[in-house]
Amino acid sequence: MREKIKLGFAPTRRFVFSKEDAHKFKKLILEKISQFDIDIVDLEGINKEGLLFDNDEDAKKIIKRFKEAEVDAVFFPHCNFGTEDTVARIAKALQKPVLLWGPRDEAPLADGSRLRDTQCGLFATGKVLRRFNVPYTYIVNSTLEDPVFTRGFKNFIAASNVVKKVRSLRILQVSTRPAGFWTMICNEGELLEKFGIEVYPVTLQDIKDLTEQVEREKAIELTDTIQLITSKLDCSEVDDVSITRVAALKVALSKLIKDHGCSAMAIQCWTALQNSIGIMPCLANALLTDEGIPAVCETDIHGAITAVMAQAAAMDTTAPFFADLTVRDEKNANAELLFHCGNFPISLVDKECTPRFRHHFLFDSHAPGTHESEIKGGNVSIVRFDGDHGEYSLFLGKAKGIKGAFTRGTYLWIEVNDWPLWEEKLVTGPYVHHCVGIHQDVIPALFEACKYIPGLQPDPVDPTKEQIEAFLRGKN
């Protein structure tokens, strides 16, 4: 069960404009955002109005309340002009994603007076937030009923979820990278220093010992996992010993992830593991990912970060899949094969396909533990967090899953707008042959999240930066 985003709701007004209108819009805005699946921490009880205005003592109380509630983000709706300096001081103290918006103003009254001047106040607050070096998200001044508000608000919540997950990210690293995979070199110290991302290493001996212990003890978790495997996959090519061993590996990994407070895993999947316990971990990775714990291959720490970000941007509603970018279709110049040995989540398997528990088809050991299937098509986002020389970026591109030639392993053919452009960016940028796909448009949310992750630059290929920004302003 996913955690809801906890939003600090800090509506603001200014004394020279209509107090009555400010209260009216505070209520209307709260009613609107209460329709979304979030927890809201408001200002009721801070003062008689439940509004933020020019009062230093109230500002201290608001900061204290939001910190104690551990809000994940803060929304400062301007119910009239607003109080820009107080907003900025609170935002600076909290260091959380900030949303700035206000309802569109009505025409002046018959006597020429105006009730709110909300738009003018937004200009002021935006400038002061910049002076305070506070990054913020802005939704175009609009009515509550305008689709641009809903689009912008939902995107901000998703972006805030990404920021929350990255700031608390600890990855279980199972052994070192495979010796031949220089592409998987990463700077663990830099990830901690720049992003606060922790890596917790364990050895293959730890995995072997715990897997064998799980098999011996025959706990209910093992029985349940065996039942899950045999009910979801065609297991006709493998024996009961292999099924039990893969199930035990999954349970062991799950225990280590939980015990060490991790939210993702990167594992050295070959070939020492096969020599140690006689199986591939691919299916175990698939089962973990389906449970909300992204598990990636070849000790790709950056791949694990990518998967966590993609899953968070989708609000944990669908599983990501970790893939190799492998071959270009011989007839379709814009089609590419996304493949891996057998780690794609079972929940993503195409309805016309029965996933098969099989032996690995490439390695000499032919160890069991892969599952093979084509996953469903449709619209997908392709994402990759990567970096070198102290600079990090986030590749973002949209694709469509299409039918293509059969291949072994787990796979999906995708079609993009301009594959040569994608290929050039992937080869010449800081990227590798790994990516993460997810069946949801997470690109605007990830683009926005980069505002709040210092040292990470969005690198969109399709849509472009300008197209994403236009979309968030309400353009289709």
XYZ file of C-alpha atoms in Angstrom:
476
model
C 0.000 0.000 0.000
C 1.529 3.290 -1.091
C 1.987 6.257 1.211
C -0.029 9.363 0.442
C 1.708 12.666 -0.128
C 1.260 14.950 2.875
C 0.604 18.488 1.644
C 0.987 21.605 3.747
C -1.938 23.895 2.810
C -1.023 27.526 3.493
C -3.541 29.871 1.861
C -2.428 33.499 1.983
C -4.051 36.957 1.827
C -3.072 40.614 2.160
C -4.860 43.051 4.442
C -5.591 45.731 1.791
C -7.872 43.429 -0.233
C -11.158 41.691 0.566
C -10.885 39.457 3.614
C -14.308 37.951 2.815
C -13.235 36.925 -0.674
C -10.021 35.435 0.693
C -12.002 33.258 3.099
C -14.384 32.239 0.340
C -11.549 31.075 -1.891
C -9.715 29.349 0.947
C -12.786 27.156 1.410
C -13.286 26.560 -2.319
C -9.642 25.613 -2.875
C -9.622 23.234 0.098
C -12.776 21.547 -1.209
C -11.141 21.123 -4.626
C -7.843 19.635 -3.499
C -9.579 17.362 -0.987
C -10.830 15.423 -4.022
C -7.283 14.203 -4.677
C -5.727 11.233 -2.893
C -3.531 13.222 -0.511
C -3.312 14.098 3.176
C -3.727 17.812 3.912
C -2.261 19.732 6.843
C -3.962 23.134 7.099
C -3.548 26.298 9.202
C -6.698 26.003 11.287
C -5.971 27.010 14.874
C -2.812 28.939 13.980
C -4.964 32.068 14.008
C -8.668 32.891 13.804
C -8.647 32.903 10.007
C -6.606 29.816 9.110
C -4.775 32.045 6.641
C -1.189 33.161 6.221
C -0.604 36.915 6.308
C 1.972 39.378 7.601
C 2.585 38.037 11.100
C 6.011 36.751 12.157
C 4.644 34.809 15.123
C 2.137 33.006 12.913
C 4.913 32.192 10.454
C 6.898 30.480 13.216
C 3.832 28.476 14.225
C 3.199 27.426 10.620
C 6.799 26.286 10.177
C 6.594 24.330 13.425
C 3.294 22.673 12.473
C 4.465 21.647 9.012
C 7.778 20.321 10.299
C 6.139 18.314 13.069
C 3.600 16.918 10.588
C 6.486 16.034 8.224
C 4.779 17.476 5.174
C 6.230 16.438 1.819
C 5.318 19.625 -0.056
C 3.644 23.001 0.520
C 0.889 24.753 -1.429
C 0.576 28.540 -1.103
C -2.689 29.454 -2.868
C -3.078 33.222 -3.073
C -6.641 33.876 -1.972
C -6.104 37.539 -2.738
C -2.848 39.420 -3.396
C -1.077 37.418 -0.661
C 1.913 38.141 1.559
C 5.003 37.393 -0.476
C 7.727 37.835 2.152
C 6.060 35.551 4.708
C 5.450 32.907 2.049
C 9.125 33.016 1.087
C 10.384 32.792 4.668
C 8.208 29.744 5.389
C 9.179 28.070 2.109
C 12.869 28.686 2.792
C 12.629 27.199 6.289
C 10.832 24.042 5.117
C 12.993 23.138 2.084
C 10.139 21.209 0.467
C 8.646 21.427 -3.031
C 6.528 24.580 -3.277
C 3.388 25.126 -5.356
C 2.349 28.671 -6.257
C -1.060 29.451 -7.741
C -4.032 31.744 -7.327
C -7.588 31.863 -8.692
C -8.170 34.076 -11.692
C -9.500 37.523 -10.811
C -12.970 38.710 -11.720
C -13.675 42.026 -13.438
C -13.529 45.187 -11.309
C -16.735 46.086 -9.458
C -19.107 48.770 -10.702
C -17.408 51.388 -8.533
C -14.005 50.518 -10.021
C -12.652 48.692 -6.962
C -11.089 45.215 -7.131
C -11.484 42.457 -4.562
C -8.265 40.440 -4.884
C -5.568 41.334 -7.449
C -4.383 37.748 -7.128
C -2.352 37.738 -10.315
C -0.378 40.783 -9.206
C 0.444 39.067 -5.924
C 1.714 35.999 -7.767
C 4.175 38.149 -9.677
C 5.438 39.522 -6.368
C 5.750 36.160 -4.618
C 7.548 34.578 -7.558
C 10.206 37.278 -7.443
C 10.698 37.038 -3.678
C 10.970 33.241 -3.796
C 13.763 33.716 -6.325
C 15.480 36.173 -3.956
C 15.313 33.512 -1.235
C 16.716 30.881 -3.648
C 13.585 28.761 -3.227
C 12.667 26.606 -6.258
C 8.934 26.502 -6.920
C 6.274 25.183 -9.256
C 3.806 27.601 -10.789
C 0.369 26.850 -12.200
C -0.986 29.482 -14.567
C -3.463 31.861 -12.900
C -6.763 30.118 -13.662
C -10.131 29.108 -12.254
C -10.454 26.016 -10.085
C -12.548 24.422 -12.822
C -9.949 25.014 -15.531
C -8.252 21.732 -16.596
C -4.882 23.464 -16.325
C -5.290 23.617 -12.533
C -6.033 19.897 -12.207
C -3.214 19.011 -14.608
C -0.714 21.207 -12.785
C -1.781 20.144 -9.305
C -1.622 16.415 -10.051
C 1.740 16.845 -11.754
C 3.098 18.717 -8.708
C 1.940 15.953 -6.373
C 3.647 13.338 -8.557
C 6.829 15.419 -8.732
C 6.755 15.787 -4.940
C 6.470 12.011 -4.622
C 9.620 11.627 -6.735
C 11.492 14.112 -4.553
C 10.315 12.359 -1.394
C 11.457 8.948 -2.631
C 14.839 10.196 -3.876
C 15.594 12.028 -0.629
C 14.973 8.863 1.401
C 16.469 6.377 -1.067
C 18.633 3.499 0.131
C 19.579 0.799 -2.361
C 20.529 -2.765 -1.453
C 23.625 -3.598 -3.499
C 24.073 -7.341 -3.850
C 27.760 -7.903 -4.621
C 29.919 -5.915 -7.021
C 29.252 -5.136 -10.653
C 30.181 -7.906 -13.101
C 33.845 -7.471 -14.054
C 33.116 -6.862 -17.731
C 30.514 -4.164 -17.112
C 32.514 -0.954 -16.902
C 29.309 0.836 -17.850
C 28.008 0.086 -14.353
C 30.764 2.049 -12.611
C 29.211 4.637 -10.326
C 30.395 7.027 -7.627
C 28.755 5.925 -4.385
C 30.250 8.795 -2.394
C 29.042 11.348 -4.911
C 25.507 9.922 -4.872
C 25.460 10.384 -1.096
C 26.999 13.847 -1.167
C 24.894 15.236 -4.013
C 21.552 13.506 -3.560
C 21.579 11.850 -0.140
C 21.210 8.443 -1.819
C 22.608 5.602 0.299
C 23.939 2.273 -0.948
C 23.914 -0.682 1.446
C 26.191 -3.519 0.234
C 25.790 -7.218 0.993
C 27.780 -10.156 -0.364
C 26.752 -13.163 -2.401
C 27.676 -15.275 0.630
C 25.022 -13.380 2.632
C 22.487 -14.189 -0.084
C 23.509 -17.847 -0.272
C 23.293 -18.346 3.493
C 19.920 -16.647 3.833
C 18.414 -18.388 0.796
C 19.392 -21.778 2.187
C 18.014 -20.817 5.603
C 14.667 -19.851 4.040
C 14.534 -23.225 2.267
C 15.238 -25.117 5.482
C 12.708 -23.237 7.600
C 9.883 -23.522 5.033
C 8.101 -20.432 6.403
C 4.713 -19.293 5.135
C 6.401 -16.630 2.959
C 8.160 -19.372 1.025
C 4.980 -21.400 0.562
C 3.088 -18.309 -0.612
C 5.813 -17.399 -3.109
C 5.891 -20.939 -4.547
C 2.111 -20.763 -4.930
C 2.389 -17.397 -6.669
C 4.983 -18.691 -9.130
C 3.120 -21.879 -10.010
C -0.193 -20.057 -10.411
C 1.142 -17.278 -12.639
C 3.693 -19.056 -14.831
C 4.014 -22.127 -17.003
C 6.545 -24.131 -14.975
C 6.575 -27.237 -17.151
C 10.262 -26.859 -18.108
C 11.646 -26.707 -14.562
C 11.591 -28.989 -11.542
C 10.236 -28.362 -8.056
C 13.737 -27.861 -6.668
C 14.324 -24.898 -8.990
C 10.938 -23.367 -8.194
C 11.606 -23.639 -4.467
C 15.119 -22.194 -4.790
C 13.932 -19.159 -6.782
C 11.101 -18.597 -4.304
C 13.572 -18.837 -1.425
C 15.873 -16.311 -3.101
C 12.989 -13.892 -3.490
C 12.027 -14.256 0.173
C 15.654 -13.832 1.260
C 16.112 -10.684 -0.813
C 12.841 -9.276 0.473
C 13.979 -9.848 4.051
C 17.327 -8.131 3.473
C 15.614 -5.175 1.805
C 13.246 -4.804 4.747
C 15.879 -5.376 7.441
C 18.180 -2.721 6.016
C 15.505 -0.135 5.241
C 16.010 -0.230 1.474
C 13.490 0.699 -1.195
C 15.255 -0.763 -4.239
C 17.886 -3.341 -5.134
C 20.702 -3.788 -7.641
C 22.079 -7.334 -7.911
C 25.072 -8.969 -9.608
C 22.924 -11.408 -11.519
C 25.676 -13.357 -13.285
C 27.648 -15.518 -13.217
C 28.844 -15.986 -9.646
C 25.267 -16.336 -8.410
C 24.594 -19.314 -10.643
C 27.799 -20.958 -9.443
C 26.831 -20.273 -5.834
C 23.176 -21.314 -5.646
C 22.482 -22.740 -9.085
C 19.783 -20.339 -10.280
C 19.258 -17.020 -12.064
C 17.645 -14.208 -10.019
C 15.589 -12.795 -12.922
C 12.192 -14.088 -11.778
C 12.923 -13.082 -8.180
C 13.663 -9.565 -9.467
C 10.358 -9.555 -11.346
C 8.405 -10.574 -8.239
C 10.101 -7.939 -6.078
C 9.423 -5.204 -8.632
C 5.776 -6.216 -8.767
C 5.644 -5.737 -4.987
C 6.847 -2.134 -5.309
C 10.560 -2.818 -4.732
C 12.378 -2.107 -8.012
C 15.042 -4.773 -8.528
C 17.554 -4.223 -11.319
C 20.248 -6.344 -12.905
C 24.024 -6.187 -13.297
C 24.482 -4.102 -10.128
C 23.214 -1.014 -11.972
C 22.861 1.470 -9.098
C 21.862 4.269 -11.461
C 19.266 1.924 -12.944
C 17.773 1.346 -9.492
C 17.572 5.103 -8.942
C 15.839 5.471 -12.299
C 13.278 2.785 -11.471
C 12.433 4.371 -8.116
C 11.953 7.763 -9.772
C 9.731 6.379 -12.530
C 7.590 4.402 -10.084
C 7.208 7.438 -7.804
C 6.216 9.676 -10.724
C 3.477 7.161 -11.549
C 2.324 7.466 -7.912
C 3.147 3.776 -7.404
C 0.182 2.752 -9.557
C 2.130 0.581 -12.003
C 5.409 -1.307 -12.002
C 8.446 -0.126 -13.965
C 10.505 -2.499 -16.084
C 14.301 -2.463 -16.364
C 15.542 -3.132 -19.880
C 18.453 -3.287 -22.285
C 18.278 -1.124 -25.389
C 19.310 -3.838 -27.813
C 18.553 -3.832 -31.550
C 16.811 -1.645 -34.066
C 14.037 -3.187 -36.143
C 15.310 -4.061 -39.608
C 12.221 -2.629 -41.329
C 11.014 0.142 -39.002
C 13.711 2.800 -38.622
C 12.106 4.166 -35.447
C 11.520 0.857 -33.654
C 13.796 -0.561 -30.953
C 13.804 -3.744 -28.886
C 13.657 -3.405 -25.091
C 14.824 -6.716 -23.623
C 16.190 -8.397 -20.560
C 16.800 -12.014 -19.661
C 13.648 -12.436 -17.591
C 13.112 -9.676 -15.042
C 10.068 -7.747 -16.345
C 7.199 -7.746 -13.805
C 4.616 -10.457 -14.351
C 1.824 -7.897 -13.943
C 2.933 -6.359 -17.264
C 2.742 -9.546 -19.361
C 0.590 -9.224 -22.459
C -2.816 -10.861 -21.987
C -2.225 -13.021 -25.063
C 1.028 -14.379 -23.640
C 1.610 -16.985 -20.927
C 4.815 -16.262 -18.987
C 7.142 -19.266 -18.864
C 9.587 -20.182 -16.100
C 12.666 -21.266 -18.054
C 16.419 -21.870 -18.055
C 18.702 -19.082 -19.223
C 19.231 -19.348 -22.951
C 22.567 -17.466 -23.251
C 24.927 -18.611 -20.519
C 26.723 -21.947 -20.589
C 25.266 -22.870 -17.194
C 21.700 -22.640 -18.558
C 20.628 -22.149 -14.943
C 16.888 -21.926 -14.246
C 15.314 -18.753 -12.905
C 14.328 -16.617 -15.862
C 10.795 -16.007 -17.000
C 10.063 -15.334 -20.643
C 7.212 -13.304 -22.069
C 6.247 -10.331 -24.175
C 4.798 -7.506 -22.085
C 1.878 -5.301 -23.039
C 2.297 -2.378 -25.411
C 0.667 1.033 -25.441
C 2.138 4.334 -24.347
C 5.278 4.119 -22.234
C 7.806 6.577 -20.830
C 11.506 5.754 -21.205
C 13.755 7.111 -18.454
C 17.424 6.949 -17.461
C 19.239 8.625 -14.543
C 22.954 8.746 -15.211
C 26.070 10.832 -14.908
C 29.826 11.108 -15.017
C 32.482 13.716 -14.234
C 30.290 15.040 -11.421
C 27.341 15.937 -13.677
C 24.020 14.089 -13.666
C 21.034 14.169 -15.991
C 17.709 12.436 -16.513
C 16.918 11.172 -20.001
C 13.197 11.430 -20.791
C 11.360 10.167 -23.848
C 7.930 8.900 -24.820
C 7.383 5.759 -26.861
C 4.672 3.372 -27.951
C 4.845 -0.356 -27.401
C 4.208 -2.202 -30.655
C 4.140 -5.757 -31.950
C 7.457 -7.007 -33.267
C 9.540 -10.091 -33.907
C 9.613 -12.835 -31.294
C 12.703 -13.049 -29.120
C 13.714 -14.940 -25.993
C 13.602 -13.400 -22.521
C 11.209 -10.656 -21.469
C 10.754 -7.997 -24.115
C 8.796 -5.172 -25.731
C 9.308 -3.504 -29.087
C 8.807 0.267 -28.965
C 8.398 2.937 -31.606
C 9.646 6.506 -31.071
C 9.484 9.742 -33.000
C 13.103 9.825 -34.232
C 15.311 6.888 -33.223
C 18.546 8.302 -34.723
C 18.074 11.364 -32.485
C 17.479 9.126 -29.448
C 20.467 6.951 -30.322
C 22.775 9.936 -30.683
C 21.705 11.358 -27.323
C 22.057 7.992 -25.582
C 25.495 7.246 -27.048
C 27.013 10.716 -26.679
C 25.401 11.604 -23.358
C 26.270 10.112 -19.963
C 23.967 7.158 -20.600
C 24.401 3.404 -21.061
C 22.509 0.517 -22.666
C 20.053 0.275 -19.745
C 16.801 2.184 -19.339
C 13.561 1.992 -17.391
C 10.154 1.873 -19.032
C 6.811 2.522 -17.387
C 3.287 2.402 -18.798
C 2.358 5.950 -17.859
C 3.253 9.467 -18.958
C 5.633 10.394 -16.146
C 7.746 12.814 -18.162
C 6.171 16.117 -16.966
C 6.359 15.001 -13.322
C 9.999 13.907 -13.600
C 10.854 17.106 -15.468
C 9.307 19.136 -12.636
C 10.937 17.026 -9.923
C 14.383 17.975 -11.215
C 13.751 21.526 -9.932
C 13.941 20.156 -6.401
C 16.886 17.775 -6.849
C 19.999 19.977 -6.972
C 22.601 18.685 -9.387
C 20.155 16.818 -11.641
C 19.256 18.240 -15.053
C 16.275 17.012 -17.092
C 17.272 15.886 -20.583
C 14.078 15.378 -22.593
C 14.231 14.154 -26.174
C 10.489 13.782 -26.883
C 8.639 15.836 -25.860
C 11.059 18.741 -25.799
C 11.530 21.086 -22.864
C 9.362 23.671 -24.599
C 6.603 21.139 -25.285
C 6.564 19.967 -21.656
C 6.324 23.545 -20.385
C 3.528 24.297 -22.862
C 1.662 21.190 -21.732
C 1.825 22.332 -18.109
C 0.503 25.752 -19.152
C -2.556 24.005 -20.533
C -1.639 23.370 -24.164
C -2.464 19.896 -25.508
